[in-house]
Amino acid sequence: MHKPRAMFQGTASSVGKSVLVAGLCRIFYEDGYRVAPFKSQNMSLNSYITEDGKEMGRAQVMQAEAAGIKPHVLMNPILIKPTGDMKAQYIIEGEVFKDMTAMAYQQFKPELKSRLKVLYEKLEEDYDVVVLEGAGSPAEINLRAGDLVNMGMAELIDAPVILIGDIDKGGVFASLVGTIMLLSEEERKRVKGVIINKFRGDIEILKPGLKMLEDIIHIPVLGVVPYFKLDLEDEDSVSTVLDTRPTMTTEQLVIKIIRLPHLSNFTDFNRLFALEGVSVSYATHAYELEDADLVILPGSKNTIDDLNFLKESGFAPVLNKLKALGKTIFGICGGYQMLGRHLYNPSLIESAVEQVEGLGLLPLDTQFETEKTMTQVKGKIISAQGPLKDCLNQPIEGYEIHMGQTIWKDACLIPFVVLHESLGIQDHRIEGYHDPDALVYGTYIHGIFDKLGFTLPFLNALALRKGLGENTIRLSGSMHTDYHAFKESQYSQLANVLRDSLDLEAIRHILFES
């Protein structure tokens, strides 16, 4: 007999599947079960490196944290990272497999099916309960043949399904009924309940509709989850964060993150959005940088394409102007590579061009390689120049995911981060440089802003340069100095919301008795 499991599918993308799965993982964890999340296939540019150097989707990392366990690549065996031109990089079991078109992947899927079952069963061995997440909608009838992530996966492991609809966008009854109607008879039998998510308003007004919905689909409604806001590293919140337009005052440090077409790992900046005394937003147009005190070039899944975007969209001259004005520019991973003089692409990994000119803001060269660097790292700040004066020896933790190696080309550059641990093994290498004559910084370390011992004194030094008061930048009142403790509090609040709004007895029956 198999272990308790259930798959949560949605009527569309961004209906809240990832967050509800995380919340249920936290509930089962609080109730004393060993619980794990699972999503067979995730399409995302927001990835994470595990302790053993494997790459997986960030949503399953969040869910694993909610479940009180360390993330493992078995929780997300297939990660698809779009690269443009209808192609994507396919990460299988945490390692780069190859780049493929969507059609080539469709033809390759049958080879993965039996392997997925083995990997799922291997994960299941160590846990009492597994909470699965689907992707997009199971009613994408053109993709049903060879499906590995919705009904195809549920069928493979004989998992019951609970369907989630988003009422906030409108049309939730039509989307739920339409999804059910587009399923085959056998698939409809697998759906044991539906959940309405992101509800705002008076539940009494909604109740007649719930009864009519049940009469139409003959499937019970297992709960109505209210619209709520928590600080979770959720992929469904990406568009909301990217489109946020904050209010700005002259008493704030203005931080602009360039919204690259292939932007990756937006969670690098979660900590910045939680600070008081700063205005943080994404810039789509070059003119939006004009009032910036700090400009961040984020990571990219296609560095050369995004570099060309910066040049063609007018960002390059604005960045050079900001450098001349003494403004601060900070590049992370792909953004770090773009800051340099040249990017060499001899194996044509990033594009069909063998060499491109960088932005020329740092005297560095990058060469793309076929082997991908994937590692968790620990280190410390080793420069005390300029805004780093109060950051010396502050610890840094994060991870690296990149295809290229960057070469220091000028003795005038100063290292500002040294690593002492990589993949849990002692290491000693420089992983960040800055220009002593200009406030331009670059590093491969994702998550560098998570450690407040570095971030707060660095930003406060920039605030002083702007003429703001001391300690202008600080944690908001609701935040913990310990980021882990803060996230734990958010997962507990999420669990409480779901305990109040879902029929947990019915959900447990579906998991344990189906």
Short mmCIF file of C-alpha atoms in Angstrom, two decimals:
data_model
loop_
_atom_site.label_atom_id
_atom_site.label_comp_id
_atom_site.label_asym_id
_atom_site.label_seq_id
_atom_site.Cartn_x
_atom_site.Cartn_y
_atom_site.Cartn_z
CA MET A 1 0.00 0.00 0.00
CA HIS A 2 1.39 3.42 -0.96
CA LYS A 3 2.07 6.29 1.43
CA PRO A 4 -0.54 9.06 1.89
CA ARG A 5 -0.34 11.54 -0.95
CA ALA A 6 -2.44 14.06 -2.86
CA MET A 7 -1.78 16.34 -5.79
CA PHE A 8 -2.94 19.96 -5.85
CA GLN A 9 -3.64 21.16 -9.37
CA GLY A 10 -4.92 24.52 -10.56
CA THR A 11 -7.30 25.86 -13.15
CA ALA A 12 -4.41 28.06 -14.40
CA SER A 13 -0.96 29.30 -13.48
CA SER A 14 -0.69 31.66 -10.50
CA VAL A 15 -3.83 30.44 -8.72
CA GLY A 16 -1.78 29.89 -5.54
CA LYS A 17 -0.85 26.20 -5.76
CA SER A 18 2.68 26.69 -4.45
CA VAL A 19 1.59 28.62 -1.38
CA LEU A 20 -1.27 26.24 -0.50
CA VAL A 21 1.07 23.25 -0.80
CA ALA A 22 3.57 25.03 1.46
CA GLY A 23 0.82 25.75 3.98
CA LEU A 24 -0.36 22.14 4.01
CA CYS A 25 3.23 20.96 4.41
CA ARG A 26 3.50 23.20 7.46
CA ILE A 27 0.22 21.90 8.88
CA PHE A 28 1.30 18.26 8.57
CA TYR A 29 4.72 19.15 10.00
CA GLU A 30 3.07 20.85 13.00
CA ASP A 31 0.85 17.80 13.43
CA GLY A 32 3.87 15.53 13.81
CA TYR A 33 4.17 14.01 10.32
CA ARG A 34 7.30 13.73 8.24
CA VAL A 35 6.05 15.50 5.14
CA ALA A 36 7.71 16.38 1.82
CA PRO A 37 6.65 18.42 -1.22
CA PHE A 38 6.97 17.16 -4.79
CA LYS A 39 6.64 18.79 -8.18
CA SER A 40 7.82 16.61 -11.02
CA GLN A 41 8.44 19.47 -13.45
CA ASN A 42 8.86 23.15 -12.75
CA MET A 43 9.39 25.93 -15.29
CA SER A 44 11.17 28.83 -13.62
CA LEU A 45 14.19 31.11 -13.82
CA ASN A 46 14.17 31.30 -10.03
CA SER A 47 16.27 28.36 -8.91
CA TYR A 48 18.27 27.27 -5.88
CA ILE A 49 21.40 25.22 -5.21
CA THR A 50 21.15 22.46 -2.60
CA GLU A 51 23.84 21.52 -0.10
CA ASP A 52 25.13 18.84 -2.49
CA GLY A 53 25.34 21.24 -5.44
CA LYS A 54 22.14 20.30 -7.27
CA GLU A 55 19.80 22.82 -8.90
CA MET A 56 16.05 22.85 -8.25
CA GLY A 57 13.04 25.17 -8.36
CA ARG A 58 12.74 27.77 -5.64
CA ALA A 59 9.06 27.03 -4.93
CA GLN A 60 9.90 23.53 -3.71
CA VAL A 61 12.63 25.02 -1.51
CA MET A 62 9.98 27.20 0.13
CA GLN A 63 7.71 24.18 0.57
CA ALA A 64 10.55 22.12 2.07
CA GLU A 65 11.29 24.92 4.55
CA ALA A 66 7.61 24.95 5.50
CA ALA A 67 7.82 21.19 6.03
CA GLY A 68 10.80 21.62 8.36
CA ILE A 69 13.23 19.74 6.11
CA LYS A 70 16.18 20.55 3.88
CA PRO A 71 15.41 20.87 0.17
CA HIS A 72 16.46 17.93 -1.99
CA VAL A 73 16.46 17.63 -5.75
CA LEU A 74 14.09 14.63 -5.53
CA MET A 75 11.39 17.16 -4.66
CA ASN A 76 11.75 18.74 -8.14
CA PRO A 77 13.44 16.30 -10.53
CA ILE A 78 12.88 18.36 -13.69
CA LEU A 79 13.55 22.10 -13.88
CA ILE A 80 13.00 23.97 -17.14
CA LYS A 81 14.75 27.34 -17.51
CA PRO A 82 13.61 29.25 -20.61
CA THR A 83 16.44 30.80 -22.61
CA GLY A 84 14.44 32.42 -25.44
CA ASP A 85 13.71 31.53 -29.07
CA MET A 86 11.36 28.72 -27.95
CA LYS A 87 14.27 26.93 -26.29
CA ALA A 88 15.05 26.14 -22.67
CA GLN A 89 17.77 24.61 -20.56
CA TYR A 90 16.60 21.35 -19.00
CA ILE A 91 17.88 20.48 -15.53
CA ILE A 92 17.25 16.82 -14.74
CA GLU A 93 17.93 15.48 -11.24
CA GLY A 94 19.75 18.70 -10.43
CA GLU A 95 22.22 18.60 -13.32
CA VAL A 96 22.22 20.35 -16.68
CA PHE A 97 20.97 17.89 -19.30
CA LYS A 98 20.91 20.07 -22.42
CA ASP A 99 19.07 22.85 -24.21
CA MET A 100 16.02 21.73 -26.20
CA THR A 101 13.08 23.18 -28.06
CA ALA A 102 9.61 22.55 -26.67
CA MET A 103 8.94 20.08 -29.48
CA ALA A 104 12.15 18.16 -28.80
CA TYR A 105 11.21 17.93 -25.14
CA GLN A 106 7.74 16.62 -25.99
CA GLN A 107 9.41 13.82 -27.94
CA PHE A 108 11.82 13.14 -25.06
CA LYS A 109 9.15 12.94 -22.34
CA PRO A 110 8.36 9.20 -22.68
CA GLU A 111 11.94 8.41 -21.66
CA LEU A 112 11.44 10.37 -18.43
CA LYS A 113 8.17 8.83 -17.32
CA SER A 114 9.45 5.61 -15.74
CA ARG A 115 12.37 7.49 -14.20
CA LEU A 116 10.01 9.95 -12.52
CA LYS A 117 8.13 7.12 -10.85
CA VAL A 118 11.37 5.72 -9.45
CA LEU A 119 12.45 9.13 -8.16
CA TYR A 120 9.07 9.79 -6.56
CA GLU A 121 9.12 6.42 -4.80
CA LYS A 122 12.64 7.10 -3.58
CA LEU A 123 11.48 10.37 -2.03
CA GLU A 124 8.39 8.75 -0.56
CA GLU A 125 10.47 6.15 1.32
CA ASP A 126 11.66 8.74 3.86
CA TYR A 127 8.35 10.47 4.60
CA ASP A 128 4.91 9.80 6.04
CA VAL A 129 3.07 12.13 3.65
CA VAL A 130 3.85 13.67 0.26
CA VAL A 131 2.02 16.79 -0.96
CA LEU A 132 2.32 17.15 -4.73
CA GLU A 133 1.91 20.24 -6.88
CA GLY A 134 0.83 20.34 -10.50
CA ALA A 135 1.74 23.02 -13.05
CA GLY A 136 -0.48 25.35 -15.03
CA SER A 137 -3.75 23.54 -15.72
CA PRO A 138 -4.63 19.87 -16.29
CA ALA A 139 -7.09 21.06 -18.95
CA GLU A 140 -4.37 21.97 -21.47
CA ILE A 141 -5.73 19.29 -23.79
CA ASN A 142 -3.03 19.81 -26.42
CA LEU A 143 -0.40 18.81 -23.82
CA ARG A 144 -2.23 15.84 -22.25
CA ALA A 145 -0.38 13.22 -24.30
CA GLY A 146 2.88 12.60 -22.49
CA ASP A 147 1.95 14.81 -19.53
CA LEU A 148 4.37 14.43 -16.62
CA VAL A 149 3.24 17.11 -14.19
CA ASN A 150 -0.57 17.09 -13.85
CA MET A 151 -2.93 14.17 -14.48
CA GLY A 152 -0.12 12.18 -16.09
CA MET A 153 1.87 12.28 -12.85
CA ALA A 154 -1.20 11.67 -10.68
CA GLU A 155 -2.04 8.63 -12.78
CA LEU A 156 1.57 7.39 -12.65
CA ILE A 157 1.53 7.16 -8.84
CA ASP A 158 -2.24 6.81 -8.37
CA ALA A 159 -2.66 10.07 -6.45
CA PRO A 160 -6.00 11.77 -5.74
CA VAL A 161 -6.31 15.34 -6.99
CA ILE A 162 -7.63 18.53 -5.39
CA LEU A 163 -8.32 21.37 -7.83
CA ILE A 164 -7.66 25.03 -6.96
CA GLY A 165 -9.36 28.05 -8.54
CA ASP A 166 -8.49 31.73 -8.11
CA ILE A 167 -11.55 33.90 -7.43
CA ASP A 168 -9.56 37.16 -7.27
CA LYS A 169 -9.27 37.35 -11.06
CA GLY A 170 -12.99 36.63 -11.58
CA GLY A 171 -14.64 33.72 -13.37
CA VAL A 172 -13.72 31.11 -10.78
CA PHE A 173 -16.90 29.04 -11.25
CA ALA A 174 -16.44 28.93 -15.02
CA SER A 175 -12.78 28.01 -14.68
CA LEU A 176 -13.49 25.19 -12.23
CA VAL A 177 -16.41 23.79 -14.24
CA GLY A 178 -14.57 24.20 -17.53
CA THR A 179 -11.49 22.43 -16.21
CA ILE A 180 -13.53 19.51 -14.89
CA MET A 181 -15.47 19.22 -18.15
CA LEU A 182 -12.28 19.08 -20.23
CA LEU A 183 -10.94 16.13 -18.23
CA SER A 184 -11.56 12.57 -19.29
CA GLU A 185 -14.04 10.51 -17.27
CA GLU A 186 -11.20 8.68 -15.50
CA GLU A 187 -9.48 11.96 -14.69
CA ARG A 188 -12.67 13.48 -13.28
CA LYS A 189 -12.98 10.49 -10.94
CA ARG A 190 -9.53 11.32 -9.61
CA VAL A 191 -10.60 14.85 -8.52
CA LYS A 192 -11.82 14.53 -4.93
CA GLY A 193 -12.38 18.17 -4.06
CA VAL A 194 -11.97 21.79 -5.10
CA ILE A 195 -10.65 24.85 -3.26
CA ILE A 196 -11.45 28.48 -4.01
CA ASN A 197 -8.45 30.69 -3.32
CA LYS A 198 -7.85 34.44 -2.81
CA PHE A 199 -11.40 35.36 -1.74
CA ARG A 200 -12.21 38.93 -0.67
CA GLY A 201 -15.61 39.78 0.71
CA ASP A 202 -18.53 38.30 2.61
CA ILE A 203 -18.49 34.49 2.54
CA GLU A 204 -22.28 34.42 3.07
CA ILE A 205 -22.79 36.02 -0.33
CA LEU A 206 -20.57 33.35 -1.91
CA LYS A 207 -22.21 30.33 -0.24
CA PRO A 208 -25.14 29.91 -2.70
CA GLY A 209 -22.61 29.77 -5.54
CA LEU A 210 -20.66 27.05 -3.76
CA LYS A 211 -23.79 24.90 -3.50
CA MET A 212 -24.60 25.44 -7.19
CA LEU A 213 -21.00 24.58 -8.11
CA GLU A 214 -21.17 21.30 -6.20
CA ASP A 215 -24.48 20.44 -7.90
CA ILE A 216 -22.88 20.99 -11.32
CA ILE A 217 -19.55 19.17 -10.88
CA HIS A 218 -20.62 16.66 -8.17
CA ILE A 219 -17.35 17.31 -6.32
CA PRO A 220 -17.22 18.88 -2.83
CA VAL A 221 -15.81 22.33 -2.12
CA LEU A 222 -13.14 21.81 0.55
CA GLY A 223 -12.78 25.42 1.54
CA VAL A 224 -12.56 29.07 0.59
CA VAL A 225 -9.16 30.60 1.37
CA PRO A 226 -9.16 34.37 1.97
CA TYR A 227 -6.86 36.74 0.17
CA PHE A 228 -3.87 37.39 2.42
CA LYS A 229 -0.39 38.83 2.23
CA LEU A 230 2.65 37.15 3.71
CA ASP A 231 6.34 37.51 2.84
CA LEU A 232 6.96 34.17 1.15
CA GLU A 233 9.45 33.29 -1.60
CA ASP A 234 6.60 32.36 -3.89
CA GLU A 235 6.93 32.23 -7.68
CA ASP A 236 3.28 33.26 -8.05
CA SER A 237 4.18 36.65 -6.55
CA VAL A 238 6.80 37.46 -9.18
CA SER A 239 4.64 39.69 -11.38
CA THR A 240 3.26 41.56 -8.37
CA VAL A 241 6.74 42.33 -7.05
CA LEU A 242 8.14 43.28 -10.46
CA ASP A 243 5.27 45.65 -11.21
CA THR A 244 5.26 47.39 -7.82
CA ARG A 245 5.62 51.17 -8.05
CA PRO A 246 6.61 52.40 -4.57
CA THR A 247 6.02 55.87 -3.21
CA MET A 248 9.29 57.77 -2.88
CA THR A 249 10.39 60.60 -0.62
CA THR A 250 13.58 62.63 -0.43
CA GLU A 251 14.32 60.92 2.89
CA GLN A 252 14.82 57.48 1.32
CA LEU A 253 17.65 55.69 -0.41
CA VAL A 254 16.40 54.90 -3.92
CA ILE A 255 17.28 51.41 -5.18
CA LYS A 256 16.45 50.42 -8.76
CA ILE A 257 16.78 46.84 -10.03
CA ILE A 258 16.92 46.62 -13.80
CA ARG A 259 14.12 44.40 -15.07
CA LEU A 260 16.01 42.27 -17.57
CA PRO A 261 13.97 40.23 -20.10
CA HIS A 262 15.56 37.00 -18.77
CA LEU A 263 15.85 38.10 -15.12
CA SER A 264 16.51 35.20 -12.76
CA ASN A 265 16.58 34.70 -9.00
CA PHE A 266 14.47 37.70 -8.04
CA THR A 267 14.49 36.37 -4.47
CA ASP A 268 17.97 37.91 -4.13
CA PHE A 269 16.16 41.15 -3.28
CA ASN A 270 13.48 40.01 -0.84
CA ARG A 271 15.51 41.36 2.06
CA LEU A 272 15.76 44.81 0.45
CA PHE A 273 11.99 45.08 0.05
CA ALA A 274 11.60 44.42 3.79
CA LEU A 275 13.71 47.40 4.88
CA GLU A 276 12.57 50.84 6.02
CA GLY A 277 14.28 53.95 4.70
CA VAL A 278 14.59 52.59 1.16
CA SER A 279 12.47 52.76 -1.97
CA VAL A 280 13.03 49.57 -3.99
CA SER A 281 11.54 48.98 -7.44
CA TYR A 282 12.24 47.39 -10.81
CA ALA A 283 13.17 49.63 -13.75
CA THR A 284 11.94 48.72 -17.22
CA HIS A 285 13.11 51.93 -18.93
CA ALA A 286 16.48 53.67 -18.77
CA TYR A 287 15.00 57.01 -17.66
CA GLU A 288 13.72 55.33 -14.47
CA LEU A 289 17.33 55.10 -13.23
CA GLU A 290 17.88 58.85 -13.15
CA ASP A 291 16.91 59.26 -9.48
CA ALA A 292 18.62 56.05 -8.32
CA ASP A 293 21.22 56.01 -5.55
CA LEU A 294 21.91 52.29 -6.09
CA VAL A 295 21.33 50.41 -9.35
CA ILE A 296 21.40 46.62 -9.31
CA LEU A 297 22.00 44.48 -12.38
CA PRO A 298 20.44 41.14 -11.39
CA GLY A 299 21.09 37.61 -12.57
CA SER A 300 20.10 36.52 -16.06
CA LYS A 301 19.40 33.23 -17.81
CA ASN A 302 20.66 34.71 -21.08
CA THR A 303 23.39 37.21 -20.30
CA ILE A 304 24.28 38.13 -23.88
CA ASP A 305 20.67 38.73 -24.93
CA ASP A 306 20.06 40.82 -21.82
CA LEU A 307 23.31 42.75 -22.38
CA ASN A 308 22.10 43.56 -25.90
CA PHE A 309 18.80 44.69 -24.37
CA LEU A 310 20.66 47.13 -22.11
CA LYS A 311 22.51 48.58 -25.08
CA GLU A 312 19.48 48.77 -27.39
CA SER A 313 17.18 50.22 -24.71
CA GLY A 314 19.47 53.07 -23.70
CA PHE A 315 20.55 51.68 -20.32
CA ALA A 316 24.27 51.56 -21.18
CA PRO A 317 24.89 55.34 -21.46
CA VAL A 318 22.73 56.00 -18.40
CA LEU A 319 24.77 53.52 -16.36
CA ASN A 320 28.01 55.17 -17.50
CA LYS A 321 26.58 58.57 -16.54
CA LEU A 322 25.57 57.27 -13.10
CA LYS A 323 29.07 55.87 -12.57
CA ALA A 324 30.56 59.27 -13.43
CA LEU A 325 28.17 60.94 -10.98
CA GLY A 326 29.37 58.68 -8.17
CA LYS A 327 26.22 56.60 -7.94
CA THR A 328 26.53 52.97 -6.86
CA ILE A 329 26.16 50.09 -9.32
CA PHE A 330 26.03 46.48 -8.12
CA GLY A 331 26.03 43.44 -10.43
CA ILE A 332 25.09 39.91 -9.38
CA CYS A 333 25.93 36.83 -11.47
CA GLY A 334 24.87 37.65 -15.05
CA GLY A 335 24.72 41.32 -14.07
CA TYR A 336 28.32 41.03 -12.81
CA GLN A 337 29.37 39.54 -16.16
CA MET A 338 27.71 42.41 -18.05
CA LEU A 339 29.69 45.00 -16.06
CA GLY A 340 32.94 43.78 -17.60
CA ARG A 341 34.77 44.65 -20.82
CA HIS A 342 34.36 41.48 -22.88
CA LEU A 343 32.24 38.33 -22.81
CA TYR A 344 33.70 35.40 -24.74
CA ASN A 345 31.41 32.64 -25.96
CA PRO A 346 33.66 30.17 -27.86
CA SER A 347 31.28 27.20 -27.45
CA LEU A 348 28.27 29.31 -28.50
CA ILE A 349 26.55 28.55 -25.20
CA GLU A 350 24.77 31.87 -24.72
CA SER A 351 24.16 32.79 -28.35
CA ALA A 352 25.51 32.35 -31.90
CA VAL A 353 28.02 35.18 -31.31
CA GLU A 354 31.52 34.27 -30.14
CA GLN A 355 32.35 37.59 -28.47
CA VAL A 356 30.51 40.71 -27.33
CA GLU A 357 31.56 43.94 -25.70
CA GLY A 358 30.39 44.39 -22.12
CA LEU A 359 29.31 47.62 -20.45
CA GLY A 360 32.93 48.42 -19.57
CA LEU A 361 32.14 49.49 -16.02
CA LEU A 362 34.67 47.07 -14.48
CA PRO A 363 37.99 45.86 -16.00
CA LEU A 364 36.90 42.20 -16.12
CA ASP A 365 36.47 39.58 -18.83
CA THR A 366 34.12 36.57 -18.76
CA GLN A 367 34.38 33.36 -20.75
CA PHE A 368 31.33 31.10 -20.94
CA GLU A 369 32.05 27.41 -20.38
CA THR A 370 30.12 24.21 -20.94
CA GLU A 371 30.38 23.18 -17.28
CA LYS A 372 27.95 24.91 -14.92
CA THR A 373 29.11 26.10 -11.49
CA MET A 374 26.52 25.18 -8.85
CA THR A 375 27.47 25.52 -5.20
CA GLN A 376 26.46 26.92 -1.84
CA VAL A 377 29.12 29.25 -0.45
CA LYS A 378 30.17 30.99 2.76
CA GLY A 379 32.63 33.83 3.08
CA LYS A 380 33.21 37.30 4.43
CA ILE A 381 33.72 40.93 3.39
CA ILE A 382 37.44 41.75 3.12
CA SER A 383 37.39 45.38 1.98
CA ALA A 384 36.77 48.40 4.18
CA GLN A 385 36.94 51.02 1.44
CA GLY A 386 34.17 53.53 0.85
CA PRO A 387 30.68 52.25 1.75
CA LEU A 388 32.24 48.97 2.94
CA LYS A 389 34.04 50.64 5.86
CA ASP A 390 31.69 49.15 8.50
CA CYS A 391 31.26 45.83 6.68
CA LEU A 392 34.77 44.41 7.17
CA ASN A 393 34.75 40.73 8.21
CA GLN A 394 30.96 40.52 8.11
CA PRO A 395 29.86 36.99 7.07
CA ILE A 396 28.31 36.31 3.68
CA GLU A 397 26.29 33.24 2.64
CA GLY A 398 24.60 32.36 -0.63
CA TYR A 399 24.96 30.25 -3.72
CA GLU A 400 26.41 30.36 -7.22
CA ILE A 401 24.75 29.27 -10.50
CA HIS A 402 26.63 30.30 -13.62
CA MET A 403 28.09 28.96 -16.85
CA GLY A 404 31.04 31.37 -17.11
CA GLN A 405 34.23 32.27 -15.29
CA THR A 406 35.22 35.90 -14.78
CA ILE A 407 38.85 37.00 -14.95
CA TRP A 408 40.30 39.97 -13.09
CA LYS A 409 42.11 42.12 -15.69
CA ASP A 410 43.33 45.14 -13.77
CA ALA A 411 45.41 45.47 -10.61
CA CYS A 412 43.41 48.52 -9.58
CA LEU A 413 40.37 46.38 -8.72
CA ILE A 414 39.93 45.48 -5.07
CA PRO A 415 38.51 42.13 -3.88
CA PHE A 416 35.64 42.62 -1.46
CA VAL A 417 34.43 39.04 -0.82
CA VAL A 418 36.55 36.01 -0.02
CA LEU A 419 35.02 32.54 0.26
CA HIS A 420 36.09 30.03 2.88
CA GLU A 421 33.56 27.27 2.19
CA SER A 422 31.99 25.81 -0.93
CA LEU A 423 29.70 22.74 -0.94
CA GLY A 424 30.57 22.29 2.72
CA ILE A 425 34.30 21.94 1.91
CA GLN A 426 37.01 24.42 2.85
CA ASP A 427 37.69 26.84 0.02
CA HIS A 428 39.66 30.03 -0.49
CA ARG A 429 38.91 32.21 -3.49
CA ILE A 430 37.84 35.73 -4.31
CA GLU A 431 34.20 36.05 -5.40
CA GLY A 432 33.62 39.76 -5.69
CA TYR A 433 35.48 42.88 -6.80
CA HIS A 434 34.94 46.61 -6.68
CA ASP A 435 36.50 49.66 -8.28
CA PRO A 436 38.15 51.88 -5.65
CA ASP A 437 37.71 54.98 -7.82
CA ALA A 438 34.00 54.39 -8.50
CA LEU A 439 31.20 52.71 -6.60
CA VAL A 440 30.89 49.70 -8.92
CA TYR A 441 30.66 46.22 -7.38
CA GLY A 442 30.28 42.74 -8.85
CA THR A 443 29.93 39.21 -7.49
CA TYR A 444 28.53 35.81 -8.43
CA ILE A 445 26.92 35.30 -5.02
CA HIS A 446 23.13 35.05 -5.04
CA GLY A 447 21.66 35.97 -1.66
CA ILE A 448 24.46 38.36 -0.72
CA PHE A 449 21.93 40.88 0.63
CA ASP A 450 20.32 38.36 3.00
CA LYS A 451 22.98 38.90 5.67
CA LEU A 452 22.09 42.17 7.40
CA GLY A 453 25.57 42.48 8.94
CA PHE A 454 26.68 43.43 5.44
CA THR A 455 23.52 44.92 3.94
CA LEU A 456 22.56 47.45 6.63
CA PRO A 457 25.99 49.14 7.06
CA PHE A 458 26.54 49.13 3.28
CA LEU A 459 23.19 50.80 2.57
CA ASN A 460 23.49 53.18 5.50
CA ALA A 461 26.89 54.31 4.17
CA LEU A 462 25.19 55.08 0.84
CA ALA A 463 22.45 56.93 2.72
CA LEU A 464 25.05 59.10 4.48
CA ARG A 465 26.62 59.91 1.11
CA LYS A 466 23.20 61.12 -0.01
CA GLY A 467 22.92 63.37 3.03
CA LEU A 468 20.44 61.26 4.97
CA GLY A 469 20.81 60.66 8.69
CA GLU A 470 22.69 57.86 10.39
CA ASN A 471 20.92 54.51 10.55
CA THR A 472 18.29 55.65 8.07
CA ILE A 473 18.07 52.09 6.76
CA ARG A 474 16.65 49.60 9.24
CA LEU A 475 14.43 46.57 9.52
CA SER A 476 10.72 47.21 9.40
CA GLY A 477 8.98 46.63 12.71
CA SER A 478 7.52 43.28 11.65
CA MET A 479 10.83 41.77 10.51
CA HIS A 480 13.25 39.59 12.45
CA THR A 481 16.98 40.20 12.38
CA ASP A 482 17.21 36.44 11.86
CA TYR A 483 15.78 35.83 8.36
CA HIS A 484 15.19 32.14 9.10
CA ALA A 485 13.13 33.01 12.18
CA PHE A 486 11.12 35.50 10.15
CA LYS A 487 10.32 32.92 7.47
CA GLU A 488 9.32 30.41 10.14
CA SER A 489 6.83 32.92 11.52
CA GLN A 490 5.38 33.42 8.03
CA TYR A 491 4.92 29.67 7.49
CA SER A 492 3.16 29.38 10.85
CA GLN A 493 0.81 32.25 9.94
CA LEU A 494 0.11 30.57 6.61
CA ALA A 495 -0.79 27.34 8.36
CA ASN A 496 -3.17 29.21 10.67
CA VAL A 497 -4.95 30.81 7.70
CA LEU A 498 -5.46 27.40 6.08
CA ARG A 499 -6.56 25.75 9.33
CA ASP A 500 -9.30 28.38 9.60
CA SER A 501 -10.48 28.14 5.99
CA LEU A 502 -10.07 24.53 4.79
CA ASP A 503 -11.93 21.34 5.68
CA LEU A 504 -8.80 19.62 6.95
CA GLU A 505 -10.69 16.54 8.08
CA ALA A 506 -11.87 15.97 4.50
CA ILE A 507 -8.40 16.68 3.09
CA ARG A 508 -6.81 14.22 5.52
CA HIS A 509 -9.36 11.62 4.50
CA ILE A 510 -8.43 12.16 0.83
CA LEU A 511 -4.72 11.77 1.56
CA PHE A 512 -4.93 8.86 3.94
CA GLU A 513 -7.91 6.89 2.62
CA SER A 514 -7.88 7.37 -1.18
#
